[in-house]
């Protein structure tokens, strides 16, 4: 049960982060040159891989079990609640819906006034935009996957979910060469917020000595409680916004 | 400064309510555990869930008021 939930959580979190990074790389590739877009993206991916190699083992090796659960739980709560806050606002119509297309257009806009250097000369503006986009999304991705992978019961589900999601998004991006506009990103991100918050709460409380009724099943009712609460709050905000 | 601001946003989010609220919830949990370890094992979960929901509600309401 926990294996599946962790794998799903990691897969969805990685997918939505990669979609945003992909949109920026595609924008640079389409409007500038593919070679420079890929160089910038590859450099950022290398920095993220280095970060992953450092963060994961440090979390696992240097912190006692209860403190590790509390640290992971708190980290996941911070990420999860932020995604859930934004998701609740979006579902209530109080914040614009999440869209990789918006990232795509924003990246194109940022490069609009910068002249493209002649062939054979590096396009540093394009490389930097691709690097920065992939790096920022990648750091968040590494922290989430490292926290899920550093669970005492093992890294396998988080790494499996992340690997499947990475392959799916990269193949889709390479095949379509444009942002995946029909994916309901708002709902996906809301779902990730629910899952990360539930895992965070579960681990943080365990780190503080709590025994959850039903053990791992607790994650299911935590997911349900957070989802119901967030939906009700969004519904109430949406109702307030409608004039009488 | 822009890099620092981006890093802060990445790690702590867009509002201070969340990191402060999470810190207060965890600290309150640790305090209650120290006061009544036996009872905490059984009632700590629902208490922390309540704390997390309160933090979420406060952060959403603050964001709505700012807009």
mmCIF file of C-alpha atoms in Angstrom:
data_model
loop_
_atom_site.group_PDB
_atom_site.id
_atom_site.type_symbol
_atom_site.label_atom_id
_atom_site.label_comp_id
_atom_site.label_asym_id
_atom_site.label_seq_id
_atom_site.Cartn_x
_atom_site.Cartn_y
_atom_site.Cartn_z
ATOM 1 C CA UNK A 1 0.000 0.000 0.000
ATOM 2 C CA UNK A 2 2.655 2.537 1.067
ATOM 3 C CA UNK A 3 4.899 1.407 -1.817
ATOM 4 C CA UNK A 4 2.176 2.193 -4.350
ATOM 5 C CA UNK A 5 1.233 5.517 -2.770
ATOM 6 C CA UNK A 6 4.870 6.692 -2.561
ATOM 7 C CA UNK A 7 5.500 5.617 -6.177
ATOM 8 C CA UNK A 8 2.370 7.437 -7.376
ATOM 9 C CA UNK A 9 3.220 10.543 -5.335
ATOM 10 C CA UNK A 10 6.782 10.659 -6.699
ATOM 11 C CA UNK A 11 5.610 9.995 -10.262
ATOM 12 C CA UNK A 12 3.000 12.784 -10.290
ATOM 13 C CA UNK A 13 5.307 15.274 -8.534
ATOM 14 C CA UNK A 14 8.129 14.550 -11.000
ATOM 15 C CA UNK A 15 5.735 14.731 -13.975
ATOM 16 C CA UNK A 16 4.387 18.178 -13.171
ATOM 17 C CA UNK A 17 7.834 19.611 -12.355
ATOM 18 C CA UNK A 18 9.288 18.153 -15.554
ATOM 19 C CA UNK A 19 6.377 19.467 -17.630
ATOM 20 C CA UNK A 20 7.225 22.997 -16.523
ATOM 21 C CA UNK A 21 10.941 22.515 -17.214
ATOM 22 C CA UNK A 22 10.128 20.930 -20.563
ATOM 23 C CA UNK A 23 7.930 23.884 -21.562
ATOM 24 C CA UNK A 24 10.853 26.276 -21.002
ATOM 25 C CA UNK A 25 13.332 24.114 -22.957
ATOM 26 C CA UNK A 26 10.813 23.753 -25.789
ATOM 27 C CA UNK A 27 10.277 27.523 -25.861
ATOM 28 C CA UNK A 28 14.030 28.115 -26.226
ATOM 29 C CA UNK A 29 14.338 25.339 -28.817
ATOM 30 C CA UNK A 30 11.420 26.499 -30.941
ATOM 31 C CA UNK A 31 12.201 30.227 -30.855
ATOM 32 C CA UNK A 32 16.033 30.024 -30.806
ATOM 33 C CA UNK A 33 18.150 26.920 -31.493
ATOM 34 C CA UNK A 34 17.650 23.344 -30.255
ATOM 35 C CA UNK A 35 21.379 22.813 -29.607
ATOM 36 C CA UNK A 36 21.632 25.748 -27.182
ATOM 37 C CA UNK A 37 18.361 24.785 -25.463
ATOM 38 C CA UNK A 38 19.640 21.246 -24.891
ATOM 39 C CA UNK A 39 23.086 22.454 -23.686
ATOM 40 C CA UNK A 40 21.441 24.723 -21.084
ATOM 41 C CA UNK A 41 19.047 21.952 -19.998
ATOM 42 C CA UNK A 42 21.798 19.330 -19.805
ATOM 43 C CA UNK A 43 24.004 21.584 -17.664
ATOM 44 C CA UNK A 44 21.142 22.160 -15.226
ATOM 45 C CA UNK A 45 20.321 18.427 -15.168
ATOM 46 C CA UNK A 46 23.978 17.722 -14.275
ATOM 47 C CA UNK A 47 23.825 20.207 -11.367
ATOM 48 C CA UNK A 48 20.578 18.582 -10.147
ATOM 49 C CA UNK A 49 22.093 15.093 -10.407
ATOM 50 C CA UNK A 50 25.062 16.265 -8.328
ATOM 51 C CA UNK A 51 22.660 17.708 -5.755
ATOM 52 C CA UNK A 52 20.730 14.414 -5.649
ATOM 53 C CA UNK A 53 23.934 12.443 -5.071
ATOM 54 C CA UNK A 54 24.792 14.727 -2.138
ATOM 55 C CA UNK A 55 21.334 15.240 -0.552
ATOM 56 C CA UNK A 56 20.035 11.625 -0.521
ATOM 57 C CA UNK A 57 22.990 9.902 1.187
ATOM 58 C CA UNK A 58 23.448 12.805 3.644
ATOM 59 C CA UNK A 59 19.794 12.492 4.740
ATOM 60 C CA UNK A 60 20.077 8.719 5.130
ATOM 61 C CA UNK A 61 23.509 8.455 6.700
ATOM 62 C CA UNK A 62 23.724 11.268 9.163
ATOM 63 C CA UNK A 63 20.337 11.464 10.934
ATOM 64 C CA UNK A 64 18.891 9.032 13.534
ATOM 65 C CA UNK A 65 15.607 7.282 12.568
ATOM 66 C CA UNK A 66 13.067 9.385 14.491
ATOM 67 C CA UNK A 67 14.836 12.635 13.614
ATOM 68 C CA UNK A 68 14.987 11.459 9.981
ATOM 69 C CA UNK A 69 11.203 10.852 9.952
ATOM 70 C CA UNK A 70 10.615 14.268 11.497
ATOM 71 C CA UNK A 71 12.978 16.000 9.026
ATOM 72 C CA UNK A 72 11.468 14.254 5.993
ATOM 73 C CA UNK A 73 7.950 14.849 7.247
ATOM 74 C CA UNK A 74 8.558 18.541 7.841
ATOM 75 C CA UNK A 75 10.165 18.959 4.393
ATOM 76 C CA UNK A 76 7.277 17.164 2.687
ATOM 77 C CA UNK A 77 4.740 19.189 4.680
ATOM 78 C CA UNK A 78 6.393 22.430 3.558
ATOM 79 C CA UNK A 79 6.258 21.437 -0.116
ATOM 80 C CA UNK A 80 2.876 19.708 0.089
ATOM 81 C CA UNK A 81 1.032 22.488 1.911
ATOM 82 C CA UNK A 82 2.400 25.108 -0.499
ATOM 83 C CA UNK A 83 1.107 23.094 -3.485
ATOM 84 C CA UNK A 84 -2.174 22.489 -1.656
ATOM 85 C CA UNK A 85 -2.586 26.191 -0.787
ATOM 86 C CA UNK A 86 -2.140 27.143 -4.449
ATOM 87 C CA UNK A 87 -4.360 24.242 -5.562
ATOM 88 C CA UNK A 88 -7.161 25.292 -3.219
ATOM 89 C CA UNK A 89 -6.948 28.881 -4.496
ATOM 90 C CA UNK A 90 -6.991 27.680 -8.124
ATOM 91 C CA UNK A 91 -9.981 25.400 -7.567
ATOM 92 C CA UNK A 92 -11.776 28.355 -5.963
ATOM 93 C CA UNK A 93 -10.986 30.533 -8.991
ATOM 94 C CA UNK A 94 -8.860 32.857 -6.822
ATOM 95 C CA UNK A 95 -5.617 32.159 -8.714
ATOM 96 C CA UNK A 96 -4.924 31.504 -12.399
ATOM 97 C CA UNK A 97 -4.879 27.848 -13.394
ATOM 98 C CA UNK A 98 -1.506 26.156 -13.679
ATOM 99 C CA UNK A 99 -0.296 25.857 -17.260
ATOM 100 C CA UNK A 100 2.941 24.795 -18.912
ATOM 101 C CA UNK A 101 1.796 26.824 -21.911
ATOM 102 C CA UNK A 102 2.086 29.970 -19.771
ATOM 103 C CA UNK A 103 5.687 29.001 -18.892
ATOM 104 C CA UNK A 104 6.318 28.390 -22.603
ATOM 105 C CA UNK A 105 5.023 31.827 -23.585
ATOM 106 C CA UNK A 106 6.849 33.503 -20.691
ATOM 107 C CA UNK A 107 10.175 31.985 -21.760
ATOM 108 C CA UNK A 108 9.589 33.040 -25.381
ATOM 109 C CA UNK A 109 8.714 36.554 -24.209
ATOM 110 C CA UNK A 110 11.932 36.745 -22.147
ATOM 111 C CA UNK A 111 14.019 36.021 -25.258
ATOM 112 C CA UNK A 112 11.952 38.086 -27.674
ATOM 113 C CA UNK A 113 14.173 41.185 -27.677
ATOM 114 C CA UNK A 114 17.535 39.391 -27.564
ATOM 115 C CA UNK A 115 19.032 39.020 -31.061
ATOM 116 C CA UNK A 116 20.047 35.497 -32.069
ATOM 117 C CA UNK A 117 23.837 35.240 -32.657
ATOM 118 C CA UNK A 118 25.013 33.998 -36.077
ATOM 119 C CA UNK A 119 25.371 30.226 -36.687
ATOM 120 C CA UNK A 120 28.427 28.754 -34.999
ATOM 121 C CA UNK A 121 28.347 31.272 -32.120
ATOM 122 C CA UNK A 122 26.886 30.188 -28.765
ATOM 123 C CA UNK A 123 23.467 31.613 -27.877
ATOM 124 C CA UNK A 124 24.150 32.391 -24.207
ATOM 125 C CA UNK A 125 20.761 34.019 -23.643
ATOM 126 C CA UNK A 126 18.955 30.868 -24.796
ATOM 127 C CA UNK A 127 21.278 28.608 -22.820
ATOM 128 C CA UNK A 128 20.808 30.641 -19.629
ATOM 129 C CA UNK A 129 16.996 30.687 -19.897
ATOM 130 C CA UNK A 130 16.943 26.899 -20.449
ATOM 131 C CA UNK A 131 19.493 26.351 -17.641
ATOM 132 C CA UNK A 132 17.630 28.504 -15.137
ATOM 133 C CA UNK A 133 14.236 26.965 -15.956
ATOM 134 C CA UNK A 134 15.452 23.375 -15.638
ATOM 135 C CA UNK A 135 17.552 24.150 -12.539
ATOM 136 C CA UNK A 136 14.717 25.741 -10.538
ATOM 137 C CA UNK A 137 12.200 22.994 -11.339
ATOM 138 C CA UNK A 138 14.926 20.357 -10.915
ATOM 139 C CA UNK A 139 15.977 21.453 -7.412
ATOM 140 C CA UNK A 140 12.376 21.192 -6.180
ATOM 141 C CA UNK A 141 12.075 17.798 -7.847
ATOM 142 C CA UNK A 142 15.319 16.540 -6.250
ATOM 143 C CA UNK A 143 14.253 17.680 -2.772
ATOM 144 C CA UNK A 144 10.825 16.001 -3.050
ATOM 145 C CA UNK A 145 12.184 12.714 -4.430
ATOM 146 C CA UNK A 146 15.088 12.702 -1.925
ATOM 147 C CA UNK A 147 12.640 13.191 0.960
ATOM 148 C CA UNK A 148 10.342 10.397 -0.299
ATOM 149 C CA UNK A 149 13.331 8.141 -1.038
ATOM 150 C CA UNK A 150 14.905 8.697 2.384
ATOM 151 C CA UNK A 151 12.040 6.863 4.116
ATOM 152 C CA UNK A 152 13.299 4.202 6.530
ATOM 153 C CA UNK A 153 11.635 1.443 4.460
ATOM 154 C CA UNK A 154 13.644 2.197 1.342
ATOM 155 C CA UNK A 155 14.129 4.344 -1.741
ATOM 156 C CA UNK A 156 12.716 1.928 -4.339
ATOM 157 C CA UNK A 157 9.128 3.251 -4.731
ATOM 158 C CA UNK A 158 10.142 6.911 -4.972
ATOM 159 C CA UNK A 159 12.911 6.155 -7.473
ATOM 160 C CA UNK A 160 10.646 3.864 -9.529
ATOM 161 C CA UNK A 161 7.892 6.485 -9.699
ATOM 162 C CA UNK A 162 10.390 9.216 -10.600
ATOM 163 C CA UNK A 163 12.002 7.079 -13.310
ATOM 164 C CA UNK A 164 8.674 6.175 -14.967
ATOM 165 C CA UNK A 165 7.523 9.822 -14.903
ATOM 166 C CA UNK A 166 10.839 11.098 -16.301
ATOM 167 C CA UNK A 167 10.725 8.647 -19.196
ATOM 168 C CA UNK A 168 7.071 9.465 -19.965
ATOM 169 C CA UNK A 169 7.534 13.252 -19.968
ATOM 170 C CA UNK A 170 10.793 13.222 -21.954
ATOM 171 C CA UNK A 171 9.322 10.886 -24.605
ATOM 172 C CA UNK A 172 6.126 12.974 -24.834
ATOM 173 C CA UNK A 173 8.125 16.212 -25.161
ATOM 174 C CA UNK A 174 10.493 14.818 -27.787
ATOM 175 C CA UNK A 175 7.581 13.389 -29.764
ATOM 176 C CA UNK A 176 5.229 16.374 -29.637
ATOM 177 C CA UNK A 177 7.799 19.195 -29.453
ATOM 178 C CA UNK A 178 5.240 21.479 -27.849
ATOM 179 C CA UNK A 179 3.747 21.915 -24.349
ATOM 180 C CA UNK A 180 1.143 19.347 -23.366
ATOM 181 C CA UNK A 181 -1.770 21.765 -23.170
ATOM 182 C CA UNK A 182 -4.557 19.275 -22.525
ATOM 183 C CA UNK A 183 -3.130 17.918 -19.270
ATOM 184 C CA UNK A 184 -5.173 19.127 -16.251
ATOM 185 C CA UNK A 185 -2.150 20.531 -14.422
ATOM 186 C CA UNK A 186 -4.180 22.338 -11.776
ATOM 187 C CA UNK A 187 -5.837 19.104 -10.634
ATOM 188 C CA UNK A 188 -2.548 17.161 -10.865
ATOM 189 C CA UNK A 189 -0.737 19.709 -8.712
ATOM 190 C CA UNK A 190 -3.598 19.744 -6.206
ATOM 191 C CA UNK A 191 -3.326 15.940 -6.032
ATOM 192 C CA UNK A 192 0.440 16.135 -5.468
ATOM 193 C CA UNK A 193 -0.160 18.678 -2.707
ATOM 194 C CA UNK A 194 -2.583 16.265 -1.006
ATOM 195 C CA UNK A 195 -0.202 13.291 -1.287
ATOM 196 C CA UNK A 196 2.916 15.163 -0.140
ATOM 197 C CA UNK A 197 1.049 16.766 2.783
ATOM 198 C CA UNK A 198 -0.380 13.388 3.861
ATOM 199 C CA UNK A 199 3.042 11.715 3.714
ATOM 200 C CA UNK A 200 4.632 14.682 5.474
ATOM 201 C CA UNK A 201 2.101 14.630 8.295
ATOM 202 C CA UNK A 202 2.372 10.838 8.629
ATOM 203 C CA UNK A 203 6.191 10.835 8.869
ATOM 204 C CA UNK A 204 6.475 13.963 11.030
ATOM 205 C CA UNK A 205 3.985 12.563 13.566
ATOM 206 C CA UNK A 206 5.761 9.175 13.573
ATOM 207 C CA UNK A 207 9.013 11.027 14.217
ATOM 208 C CA UNK A 208 7.316 12.572 17.257
ATOM 209 C CA UNK A 209 6.294 9.137 18.604
ATOM 210 C CA UNK A 210 2.685 8.986 17.337
ATOM 211 C CA UNK A 211 1.187 5.535 16.636
ATOM 212 C CA UNK A 212 -1.287 5.985 13.768
ATOM 213 C CA UNK A 213 -4.432 3.830 14.039
ATOM 214 C CA UNK A 214 -4.211 1.276 11.203
ATOM 215 C CA UNK A 215 -0.463 1.964 10.664
ATOM 216 C CA UNK A 216 0.184 2.592 6.920
ATOM 217 C CA UNK A 217 -3.580 2.750 6.206
ATOM 218 C CA UNK A 218 -3.477 6.085 8.033
ATOM 219 C CA UNK A 219 -2.057 7.642 4.840
ATOM 220 C CA UNK A 220 -5.357 6.837 3.077
ATOM 221 C CA UNK A 221 -7.524 8.604 5.649
ATOM 222 C CA UNK A 222 -5.079 11.509 5.860
ATOM 223 C CA UNK A 223 -5.352 11.882 2.063
ATOM 224 C CA UNK A 224 -9.153 11.783 2.366
ATOM 225 C CA UNK A 225 -9.241 14.318 5.220
ATOM 226 C CA UNK A 226 -6.950 16.796 3.421
ATOM 227 C CA UNK A 227 -8.793 16.384 0.098
ATOM 228 C CA UNK A 228 -12.255 16.854 1.621
ATOM 229 C CA UNK A 229 -11.118 19.863 3.658
ATOM 230 C CA UNK A 230 -9.403 21.535 0.684
ATOM 231 C CA UNK A 231 -12.422 20.953 -1.609
ATOM 232 C CA UNK A 232 -14.841 22.337 0.987
ATOM 233 C CA UNK A 233 -12.630 25.389 1.535
ATOM 234 C CA UNK A 234 -12.329 25.974 -2.228
ATOM 235 C CA UNK A 235 -16.088 25.552 -2.636
ATOM 236 C CA UNK A 236 -16.789 28.045 0.141
ATOM 237 C CA UNK A 237 -14.357 30.595 -1.348
ATOM 238 C CA UNK A 238 -15.860 30.142 -4.818
ATOM 239 C CA UNK A 239 -19.362 30.651 -3.419
ATOM 240 C CA UNK A 240 -18.267 33.871 -1.668
ATOM 241 C CA UNK A 241 -16.856 35.186 -4.951
ATOM 242 C CA UNK A 242 -20.207 34.842 -6.759
ATOM 243 C CA UNK A 243 -22.281 38.042 -6.319
ATOM 244 C CA UNK A 244 -25.724 37.487 -4.714
ATOM 245 C CA UNK B 1 19.227 39.206 -4.082
ATOM 246 C CA UNK B 2 17.074 37.736 -6.863
ATOM 247 C CA UNK B 3 18.745 34.335 -6.427
ATOM 248 C CA UNK B 4 18.239 34.446 -2.654
ATOM 249 C CA UNK B 5 14.605 35.431 -3.111
ATOM 250 C CA UNK B 6 14.092 32.578 -5.598
ATOM 251 C CA UNK B 7 15.712 30.074 -3.211
ATOM 252 C CA UNK B 8 13.574 31.302 -0.317
ATOM 253 C CA UNK B 9 10.443 30.956 -2.445
ATOM 254 C CA UNK B 10 11.527 27.481 -3.520
ATOM 255 C CA UNK B 11 12.136 26.188 0.001
ATOM 256 C CA UNK B 12 9.651 28.142 2.102
ATOM 257 C CA UNK B 13 6.964 29.017 -0.447
ATOM 258 C CA UNK B 14 5.302 32.337 -1.164
ATOM 259 C CA UNK B 15 3.998 33.008 2.330
ATOM 260 C CA UNK B 16 5.629 32.936 5.770
ATOM 261 C CA UNK B 17 2.415 31.526 7.285
ATOM 262 C CA UNK B 18 3.209 28.012 6.061
ATOM 263 C CA UNK B 19 6.781 27.569 7.365
ATOM 264 C CA UNK B 20 5.934 29.329 10.640
ATOM 265 C CA UNK B 21 2.696 27.326 11.011
ATOM 266 C CA UNK B 22 4.451 24.009 10.297
ATOM 267 C CA UNK B 23 7.225 24.902 12.771
ATOM 268 C CA UNK B 24 4.653 25.807 15.460
ATOM 269 C CA UNK B 25 2.684 22.580 14.845
ATOM 270 C CA UNK B 26 5.817 20.424 15.113
ATOM 271 C CA UNK B 27 7.080 22.317 18.177
ATOM 272 C CA UNK B 28 3.660 22.024 19.869
ATOM 273 C CA UNK B 29 3.678 18.289 19.111
ATOM 274 C CA UNK B 30 7.117 17.903 20.660
ATOM 275 C CA UNK B 31 5.961 19.891 23.716
ATOM 276 C CA UNK B 32 2.804 17.790 24.187
ATOM 277 C CA UNK B 33 4.828 14.618 23.805
ATOM 278 C CA UNK B 34 7.178 15.758 26.553
ATOM 279 C CA UNK B 35 4.208 16.559 28.823
ATOM 280 C CA UNK B 36 2.172 13.371 28.261
ATOM 281 C CA UNK B 37 4.069 10.796 26.226
ATOM 282 C CA UNK B 38 1.563 7.957 26.853
ATOM 283 C CA UNK B 39 -1.529 9.832 25.711
ATOM 284 C CA UNK B 40 0.369 11.544 22.897
ATOM 285 C CA UNK B 41 1.022 8.207 21.156
ATOM 286 C CA UNK B 42 -2.719 7.774 20.652
ATOM 287 C CA UNK B 43 -4.089 11.309 20.256
ATOM 288 C CA UNK B 44 -1.055 12.987 18.682
ATOM 289 C CA UNK B 45 -2.103 12.089 15.115
ATOM 290 C CA UNK B 46 -5.516 13.794 15.146
ATOM 291 C CA UNK B 47 -4.022 16.777 16.995
ATOM 292 C CA UNK B 48 -1.324 17.216 14.361
ATOM 293 C CA UNK B 49 -3.876 16.759 11.558
ATOM 294 C CA UNK B 50 -5.931 19.546 13.150
ATOM 295 C CA UNK B 51 -2.840 21.751 13.336
ATOM 296 C CA UNK B 52 -1.962 21.136 9.686
ATOM 297 C CA UNK B 53 -5.538 21.883 8.536
ATOM 298 C CA UNK B 54 -5.504 25.105 10.586
ATOM 299 C CA UNK B 55 -2.196 26.145 8.975
ATOM 300 C CA UNK B 56 -3.603 25.397 5.510
ATOM 301 C CA UNK B 57 -6.787 27.363 6.231
ATOM 302 C CA UNK B 58 -4.818 30.355 7.558
ATOM 303 C CA UNK B 59 -2.473 30.390 4.544
ATOM 304 C CA UNK B 60 -5.354 30.190 2.050
ATOM 305 C CA UNK B 61 -7.356 32.929 3.805
ATOM 306 C CA UNK B 62 -4.290 35.197 3.998
ATOM 307 C CA UNK B 63 -3.648 34.711 0.269
ATOM 308 C CA UNK B 64 -7.299 35.547 -0.523
ATOM 309 C CA UNK B 65 -7.172 38.727 1.594
ATOM 310 C CA UNK B 66 -3.967 39.886 -0.160
ATOM 311 C CA UNK B 67 -5.574 39.651 -3.612
#
